[in-house]
PDB file of C-alpha atoms in Angstrom:
ATOM      1  CA  MET G  11     -25.760-117.266 -19.935  1.00 48.00           C
ATOM      2  CA  THR G  12     -28.515-114.595 -18.716  1.00 47.00           C
ATOM      3  CA  GLN G  13     -29.083-111.425 -20.561  1.00 51.00           C
ATOM      4  CA  THR G  14     -29.356-108.430 -18.482  1.00 45.00           C
ATOM      5  CA  THR G  15     -32.437-106.189 -19.446  1.00 46.00           C
ATOM      6  CA  VAL G  16     -32.073-102.173 -19.301  1.00 47.00           C
ATOM      7  CA  ALA G  17     -35.402-100.479 -18.514  1.00 57.00           C
ATOM      8  CA  VAL G  18     -35.932 -97.859 -20.934  1.00 64.00           C
ATOM      9  CA  SER G  19     -38.060 -94.937 -19.762  1.00 81.00           C
ATOM     10  CA  ASP G  20     -41.148 -93.607 -21.548  1.00 89.00           C
ATOM     11  CA  GLU G  21     -39.060 -90.447 -22.239  1.00 90.00           C
ATOM     12  CA  ALA G  22     -36.395 -92.301 -23.786  1.00 90.00           C
ATOM     13  CA  VAL G  23     -38.951 -93.963 -26.123  1.00 92.00           C
ATOM     14  CA  LEU G  24     -40.556 -90.674 -26.829  1.00 93.00           C
ATOM     15  CA  MET G  25     -37.027 -89.115 -27.620  1.00 92.00           C
ATOM     16  CA  SER G  26     -36.407 -92.102 -29.973  1.00 92.00           C
ATOM     17  CA  ARG G  27     -39.686 -91.593 -31.756  1.00 93.00           C
ATOM     18  CA  HIS G  28     -39.201 -87.728 -31.942  1.00 94.00           C
ATOM     19  CA  LEU G  29     -35.833 -88.242 -33.367  1.00 92.00           C
ATOM     20  CA  ALA G  30     -37.363 -90.505 -36.083  1.00 92.00           C
ATOM     21  CA  GLY G  31     -39.566 -87.778 -37.168  1.00 92.00           C
ATOM     22  CA  ASP G  32     -42.539 -88.403 -35.015  1.00 92.00           C
ATOM     23  CA  ASP G  33     -44.030 -84.840 -34.188  1.00 93.00           C
ATOM     24  CA  ASP G  34     -46.703 -86.356 -31.810  1.00 95.00           C
ATOM     25  CA  ALA G  35     -43.665 -87.745 -29.560  1.00 94.00           C
ATOM     26  CA  PHE G  36     -41.916 -84.269 -29.557  1.00 94.00           C
ATOM     27  CA  LEU G  37     -45.430 -82.735 -28.432  1.00 94.00           C
ATOM     28  CA  GLU G  38     -45.416 -85.171 -25.537  1.00 95.00           C
ATOM     29  CA  LEU G  39     -41.941 -84.531 -24.667  1.00 94.00           C
ATOM     30  CA  PHE G  40     -42.722 -80.932 -24.465  1.00 95.00           C
ATOM     31  CA  SER G  41     -45.946 -81.000 -22.599  1.00 95.00           C
ATOM     32  CA  ARG G  42     -44.239 -83.290 -19.990  1.00 93.00           C
ATOM     33  CA  LEU G  43     -41.269 -81.436 -19.435  1.00 94.00           C
ATOM     34  CA  ASN G  44     -41.626 -77.602 -20.308  1.00 95.00           C
ATOM     35  CA  HIS G  45     -42.998 -76.296 -17.222  1.00 94.00           C
ATOM     36  CA  LYS G  46     -40.208 -78.206 -15.178  1.00 93.00           C
ATOM     37  CA  LEU G  47     -37.641 -76.798 -17.302  1.00 94.00           C
ATOM     38  CA  PHE G  48     -39.073 -73.523 -17.171  1.00 95.00           C
ATOM     39  CA  ILE G  49     -39.251 -73.314 -13.457  1.00 92.00           C
ATOM     40  CA  TYR G  50     -35.615 -74.709 -13.055  1.00 92.00           C
ATOM     41  CA  SER G  51     -34.447 -71.870 -15.532  1.00 92.00           C
ATOM     42  CA  LEU G  52     -36.538 -69.166 -13.525  1.00 91.00           C
ATOM     43  CA  LYS G  53     -35.196 -70.360 -10.033  1.00 89.00           C
ATOM     44  CA  LEU G  54     -31.621 -70.312 -11.519  1.00 88.00           C
ATOM     45  CA  LEU G  55     -31.785 -67.203 -13.427  1.00 88.00           C
ATOM     46  CA  GLY G  56     -34.462 -64.940 -11.483  1.00 86.00           C
ATOM     47  CA  ASP G  57     -35.758 -63.721 -14.511  1.00 88.00           C
ATOM     48  CA  SER G  58     -38.924 -64.920 -16.497  1.00 90.00           C
ATOM     49  CA  VAL G  59     -37.734 -63.770 -19.812  1.00 92.00           C
ATOM     50  CA  GLN G  60     -34.244 -65.289 -19.810  1.00 92.00           C
ATOM     51  CA  ALA G  61     -35.963 -68.533 -18.582  1.00 93.00           C
ATOM     52  CA  GLU G  62     -38.356 -68.550 -21.282  1.00 95.00           C
ATOM     53  CA  ASP G  63     -35.455 -67.733 -23.908  1.00 94.00           C
ATOM     54  CA  VAL G  64     -33.552 -70.644 -22.346  1.00 94.00           C
ATOM     55  CA  THR G  65     -36.163 -73.075 -22.555  1.00 95.00           C
ATOM     56  CA  GLN G  66     -37.146 -72.202 -26.095  1.00 95.00           C
ATOM     57  CA  GLU G  67     -33.476 -72.601 -27.271  1.00 95.00           C
ATOM     58  CA  VAL G  68     -33.058 -75.913 -25.670  1.00 95.00           C
ATOM     59  CA  TRP G  69     -36.452 -77.146 -27.473  1.00 95.00           C
ATOM     60  CA  GLU G  70     -35.127 -75.603 -30.791  1.00 94.00           C
ATOM     61  CA  LYS G  71     -31.774 -77.717 -30.313  1.00 94.00           C
ATOM     62  CA  LEU G  72     -33.926 -80.869 -29.496  1.00 93.00           C
ATOM     63  CA  ILE G  73     -35.610 -80.183 -32.890  1.00 92.00           C
ATOM     64  CA  MET G  74     -32.383 -79.991 -34.480  1.00 93.00           C
ATOM     65  CA  LEU G  75     -31.046 -83.181 -32.916  1.00 92.00           C
ATOM     66  CA  ARG G  76     -33.209 -84.973 -35.847  1.00 90.00           C
ATOM     67  CA  ARG G  77     -30.384 -84.075 -38.064  1.00 90.00           C
ATOM     68  CA  GLN G  78     -27.890 -86.568 -36.533  1.00 87.00           C
ATOM     69  CA  PRO G  79     -29.979 -88.789 -34.231  1.00 80.00           C
ATOM     70  CA  GLN G  80     -28.511 -90.767 -31.591  1.00 87.00           C
ATOM     71  CA  GLU G  81     -29.712 -92.752 -28.516  1.00 87.00           C
ATOM     72  CA  TYR G  82     -30.409 -90.976 -25.501  1.00 86.00           C
ATOM     73  CA  LEU G  83     -31.133 -93.557 -22.408  1.00 85.00           C
ATOM     74  CA  ASN G  84     -31.536 -90.498 -20.013  1.00 88.00           C
ATOM     75  CA  PRO G  85     -33.185 -87.796 -22.393  1.00 91.00           C
ATOM     76  CA  VAL G  86     -34.326 -85.879 -19.075  1.00 90.00           C
ATOM     77  CA  GLY G  87     -31.064 -85.952 -17.670  1.00 89.00           C
ATOM     78  CA  TYR G  88     -29.448 -84.825 -21.167  1.00 91.00           C
ATOM     79  CA  ILE G  89     -32.107 -82.102 -21.535  1.00 93.00           C
ATOM     80  CA  MET G  90     -31.568 -80.651 -18.051  1.00 91.00           C
ATOM     81  CA  LYS G  91     -27.904 -80.443 -18.774  1.00 90.00           C
ATOM     82  CA  MET G  92     -28.739 -78.608 -21.983  1.00 93.00           C
ATOM     83  CA  VAL G  93     -30.807 -76.243 -19.762  1.00 94.00           C
ATOM     84  CA  ARG G  94     -28.570 -75.852 -17.117  1.00 91.00           C
ATOM     85  CA  ASN G  95     -25.430 -75.171 -19.389  1.00 90.00           C
ATOM     86  CA  HIS G  96     -27.668 -72.208 -21.097  1.00 92.00           C
ATOM     87  CA  CYS G  97     -28.547 -70.939 -17.570  1.00 89.00           C
ATOM     88  CA  PHE G  98     -24.735 -71.049 -16.417  1.00 87.00           C
ATOM     89  CA  ASN G  99     -23.978 -69.097 -19.750  1.00 87.00           C
ATOM     90  CA  GLN G 100     -26.617 -66.601 -19.113  1.00 85.00           C
ATOM     91  CA  ILE G 101     -25.270 -65.935 -15.586  1.00 80.00           C
ATOM     92  CA  LYS G 102     -21.858 -65.731 -16.917  1.00 79.00           C
ATOM     93  CA  ASN G 103     -22.919 -63.110 -19.406  1.00 77.00           C
ATOM     94  CA  ARG G 104     -24.818 -61.109 -16.751  1.00 70.00           C
ATOM     95  CA  LYS G 105     -21.552 -60.895 -14.929  1.00 62.00           C
ATOM     96  CA  ARG G 106     -19.926 -58.978 -17.921  1.00 54.00           C
ATOM     97  CA  VAL G 107     -22.909 -56.619 -17.947  1.00 48.00           C
ATOM     98  CA  SER G 108     -23.491 -55.697 -14.587  1.00 48.00           C
ATOM     99  CA  HIS G 109     -23.832 -57.276 -11.000  1.00 49.00           C
ATOM    100  CA  PHE G 110     -27.356 -57.854  -9.651  1.00 49.00           C
ATOM    101  CA  SER G 111     -26.797 -56.145  -6.268  1.00 53.00           C
ATOM    102  CA  THR G 112     -25.819 -52.929  -7.991  1.00 52.00           C
ATOM    103  CA  MET G 113     -29.378 -52.751  -9.810  1.00 51.00           C
ATOM    104  CA  ASP G 114     -32.047 -50.517  -8.493  1.00 50.00           C
ATOM    105  CA  GLU G 115     -34.623 -52.848  -6.441  1.00 52.00           C
ATOM    106  CA  THR G 116     -37.343 -51.719  -8.894  1.00 47.00           C
ATOM    107  CA  THR G 117     -35.754 -53.555 -11.640  1.00 46.00           C
ATOM    108  CA  HIS G 118     -35.258 -56.965  -9.858  1.00 48.00           C
ATOM    109  CA  PRO G 119     -36.760 -59.768 -11.796  1.00 49.00           C
ATOM    110  CA  ARG G 120     -40.048 -61.093 -10.293  1.00 49.00           C
ATOM    111  CA  ASP G 121     -41.756 -64.410 -11.538  1.00 48.00           C
ATOM    112  CA  THR G 122     -45.327 -63.849 -12.813  1.00 46.00           C
ATOM    113  CA  GLU G 123     -46.918 -66.444 -10.327  1.00 50.00           C
ATOM    114  CA  GLY G 124     -48.366 -63.627  -8.179  1.00 58.00           C
ATOM    115  CA  ASP G 125     -47.529 -61.788  -5.142  1.00 66.00           C
ATOM    116  CA  ARG G 126     -45.422 -63.596  -2.646  1.00 67.00           C
ATOM    117  CA  THR G 127     -45.946 -63.800   1.028  1.00 75.00           C
ATOM    118  CA  GLU G 128     -43.202 -62.339   3.018  1.00 75.00           C
ATOM    119  CA  LEU G 129     -42.251 -65.776   4.325  1.00 73.00           C
ATOM    120  CA  GLU G 130     -41.933 -66.710   0.607  1.00 76.00           C
ATOM    121  CA  GLU G 131     -39.705 -63.451  -0.207  1.00 79.00           C
ATOM    122  CA  ILE G 132     -37.563 -64.371   2.795  1.00 78.00           C
ATOM    123  CA  VAL G 133     -36.756 -67.948   1.702  1.00 79.00           C
ATOM    124  CA  LEU G 134     -36.265 -66.848  -2.107  1.00 81.00           C
ATOM    125  CA  THR G 135     -33.850 -64.473  -0.891  1.00 81.00           C
ATOM    126  CA  ALA G 136     -31.871 -67.018   1.032  1.00 81.00           C
ATOM    127  CA  LEU G 137     -32.241 -69.328  -1.597  1.00 84.00           C
ATOM    128  CA  ASP G 138     -30.877 -66.846  -4.197  1.00 83.00           C
ATOM    129  CA  GLY G 139     -28.038 -66.442  -1.824  1.00 84.00           C
ATOM    130  CA  LEU G 140     -26.831 -69.986  -1.904  1.00 86.00           C
ATOM    131  CA  PRO G 141     -24.029 -71.405  -3.996  1.00 86.00           C
ATOM    132  CA  VAL G 142     -25.285 -72.835  -7.444  1.00 84.00           C
ATOM    133  CA  GLU G 143     -24.832 -76.370  -6.652  1.00 85.00           C
ATOM    134  CA  TYR G 144     -26.784 -76.207  -3.482  1.00 88.00           C
ATOM    135  CA  ARG G 145     -29.505 -74.055  -5.080  1.00 87.00           C
ATOM    136  CA  GLU G 146     -29.979 -76.136  -8.170  1.00 87.00           C
ATOM    137  CA  VAL G 147     -30.612 -79.474  -6.187  1.00 90.00           C
ATOM    138  CA  LEU G 148     -33.370 -77.448  -3.926  1.00 88.00           C
ATOM    139  CA  ILE G 149     -34.710 -75.937  -7.419  1.00 87.00           C
ATOM    140  CA  LEU G 150     -34.824 -79.499  -9.061  1.00 87.00           C
ATOM    141  CA  ASN G 151     -36.188 -81.128  -5.916  1.00 87.00           C
ATOM    142  CA  ILE G 152     -38.706 -78.482  -4.301  1.00 86.00           C
ATOM    143  CA  TYR G 153     -39.785 -76.753  -7.690  1.00 84.00           C
ATOM    144  CA  CYS G 154     -39.617 -79.218 -10.295  1.00 84.00           C
ATOM    145  CA  GLY G 155     -40.634 -82.125  -8.188  1.00 84.00           C
ATOM    146  CA  TYR G 156     -37.593 -84.629  -9.185  1.00 85.00           C
ATOM    147  CA  THR G 157     -36.608 -87.116  -6.722  1.00 87.00           C
ATOM    148  CA  LEU G 158     -32.936 -87.093  -5.393  1.00 88.00           C
ATOM    149  CA  GLN G 159     -32.368 -90.351  -7.426  1.00 87.00           C
ATOM    150  CA  GLU G 160     -33.683 -88.665 -10.372  1.00 86.00           C
ATOM    151  CA  ILE G 161     -31.694 -85.743  -9.813  1.00 87.00           C
ATOM    152  CA  ALA G 162     -28.727 -87.851  -9.414  1.00 87.00           C
ATOM    153  CA  ASP G 163     -29.214 -89.309 -12.802  1.00 84.00           C
ATOM    154  CA  MET G 164     -29.472 -85.909 -14.548  1.00 82.00           C
ATOM    155  CA  LEU G 165     -26.207 -84.595 -13.049  1.00 83.00           C
ATOM    156  CA  ASP G 166     -24.448 -87.916 -13.474  1.00 83.00           C
ATOM    157  CA  LYS G 167     -23.735 -87.903  -9.542  1.00 87.00           C
ATOM    158  CA  SER G 168     -24.249 -90.686  -6.767  1.00 90.00           C
ATOM    159  CA  THR G 169     -27.745 -90.707  -5.095  1.00 89.00           C
ATOM    160  CA  ASP G 170     -25.591 -90.373  -1.761  1.00 92.00           C
ATOM    161  CA  ALA G 171     -23.674 -87.423  -3.046  1.00 92.00           C
ATOM    162  CA  ILE G 172     -26.807 -85.586  -4.297  1.00 90.00           C
ATOM    163  CA  TRP G 173     -28.444 -86.664  -0.987  1.00 93.00           C
ATOM    164  CA  LYS G 174     -25.610 -85.038   1.097  1.00 92.00           C
ATOM    165  CA  ARG G 175     -25.971 -81.934  -1.180  1.00 91.00           C
ATOM    166  CA  ALA G 176     -29.486 -81.774  -0.777  1.00 91.00           C
ATOM    167  CA  SER G 177     -28.905 -81.904   3.142  1.00 91.00           C
ATOM    168  CA  ARG G 178     -26.222 -79.343   3.218  1.00 92.00           C
ATOM    169  CA  ALA G 179     -28.354 -77.209   1.083  1.00 90.00           C
ATOM    170  CA  ARG G 180     -31.223 -77.268   3.444  1.00 91.00           C
ATOM    171  CA  ASP G 181     -29.036 -76.615   6.307  1.00 90.00           C
ATOM    172  CA  LYS G 182     -27.523 -73.531   4.380  1.00 89.00           C
ATOM    173  CA  LEU G 183     -30.978 -72.235   3.648  1.00 86.00           C
ATOM    174  CA  ARG G 184     -32.319 -72.721   7.046  1.00 86.00           C
ATOM    175  CA  ALA G 185     -29.193 -70.737   8.482  1.00 86.00           C
ATOM    176  CA  ALA G 186     -29.545 -68.339   5.844  1.00 84.00           C
ATOM    177  CA  VAL G 187     -33.295 -67.521   6.747  1.00 82.00           C
ATOM    178  CA  LEU G 188     -32.670 -67.560  10.523  1.00 83.00           C
ATOM    179  CA  ALA G 189     -29.540 -65.008  10.060  1.00 81.00           C
ATOM    180  CA  MET G 190     -31.941 -62.262   8.470  1.00 75.00           C
ATOM    181  CA  PRO G 191     -32.924 -59.741  10.782  1.00 71.00           C
ATOM    182  CA  ASP G 192     -35.534 -60.289  13.340  1.00 52.00           C
ATOM    183  CA  PHE G 193     -38.192 -57.913  11.769  1.00 39.00           C
ATOM    184  CA  GLN G 194     -38.149 -60.072   8.791  1.00 50.00           C
ATOM    185  CA  ARG G 195     -38.475 -63.449  10.440  1.00 48.00           C
ATOM    186  CA  GLN G 196     -41.582 -62.489  12.525  1.00 53.00           C
ATOM    187  CA  GLU G 197     -43.574 -65.220  10.552  1.00 50.00           C
ATOM    188  CA  LEU G 198     -40.944 -68.033  11.106  1.00 50.00           C
ATOM    189  CA  THR G 199     -41.814 -68.189  14.843  1.00 50.00           C
ATOM    190  CA  GLY G 200     -44.378 -70.671  14.262  1.00 47.00           C
ATOM    191  CA  LEU G 201     -41.854 -72.877  12.234  1.00 47.00           C
ATOM    192  CA  ASP G 202     -39.512 -73.876  15.456  1.00 44.00           C
TER     193      ASP G 202
END
């Protein structure tokens, strides 16, 4: 009789140590994941203050998990789902307050990464117009650096489904950028 060995990720080991009370393990998880969680939140929400709030809430909830520890074989996926749910709750709450398109442009959120080029503005505008399921895959892949396999694991989808979603998302993003008025696409002529 042969035994099947399940590979345990570094993050799963760190999560187990954290849940057992190891603060250093928590700090290591934080240093590995916080920036990606923030970027993911920022790109979904478009507001750095809300993104900071979401990531802080998630870290607080992770600390509270010590009260009733469980085994997490895919802690990154679990944490990303927490962030995702918090972001979607923020988006849902916004709909109750006011629609983004009704806000004056001067009040639109900006990230703090500095001035964007015209091309970056065009792409980000097009990205914001994508349905969430497409935008999410591109954000996780391009901005957070996760592979499609890692994204599939996080979202409990097959790699093939995520690959198709990413492909469709890129097609929709390209079409949205190309559909913008000609004066906005002048910088894109070199991309063909």
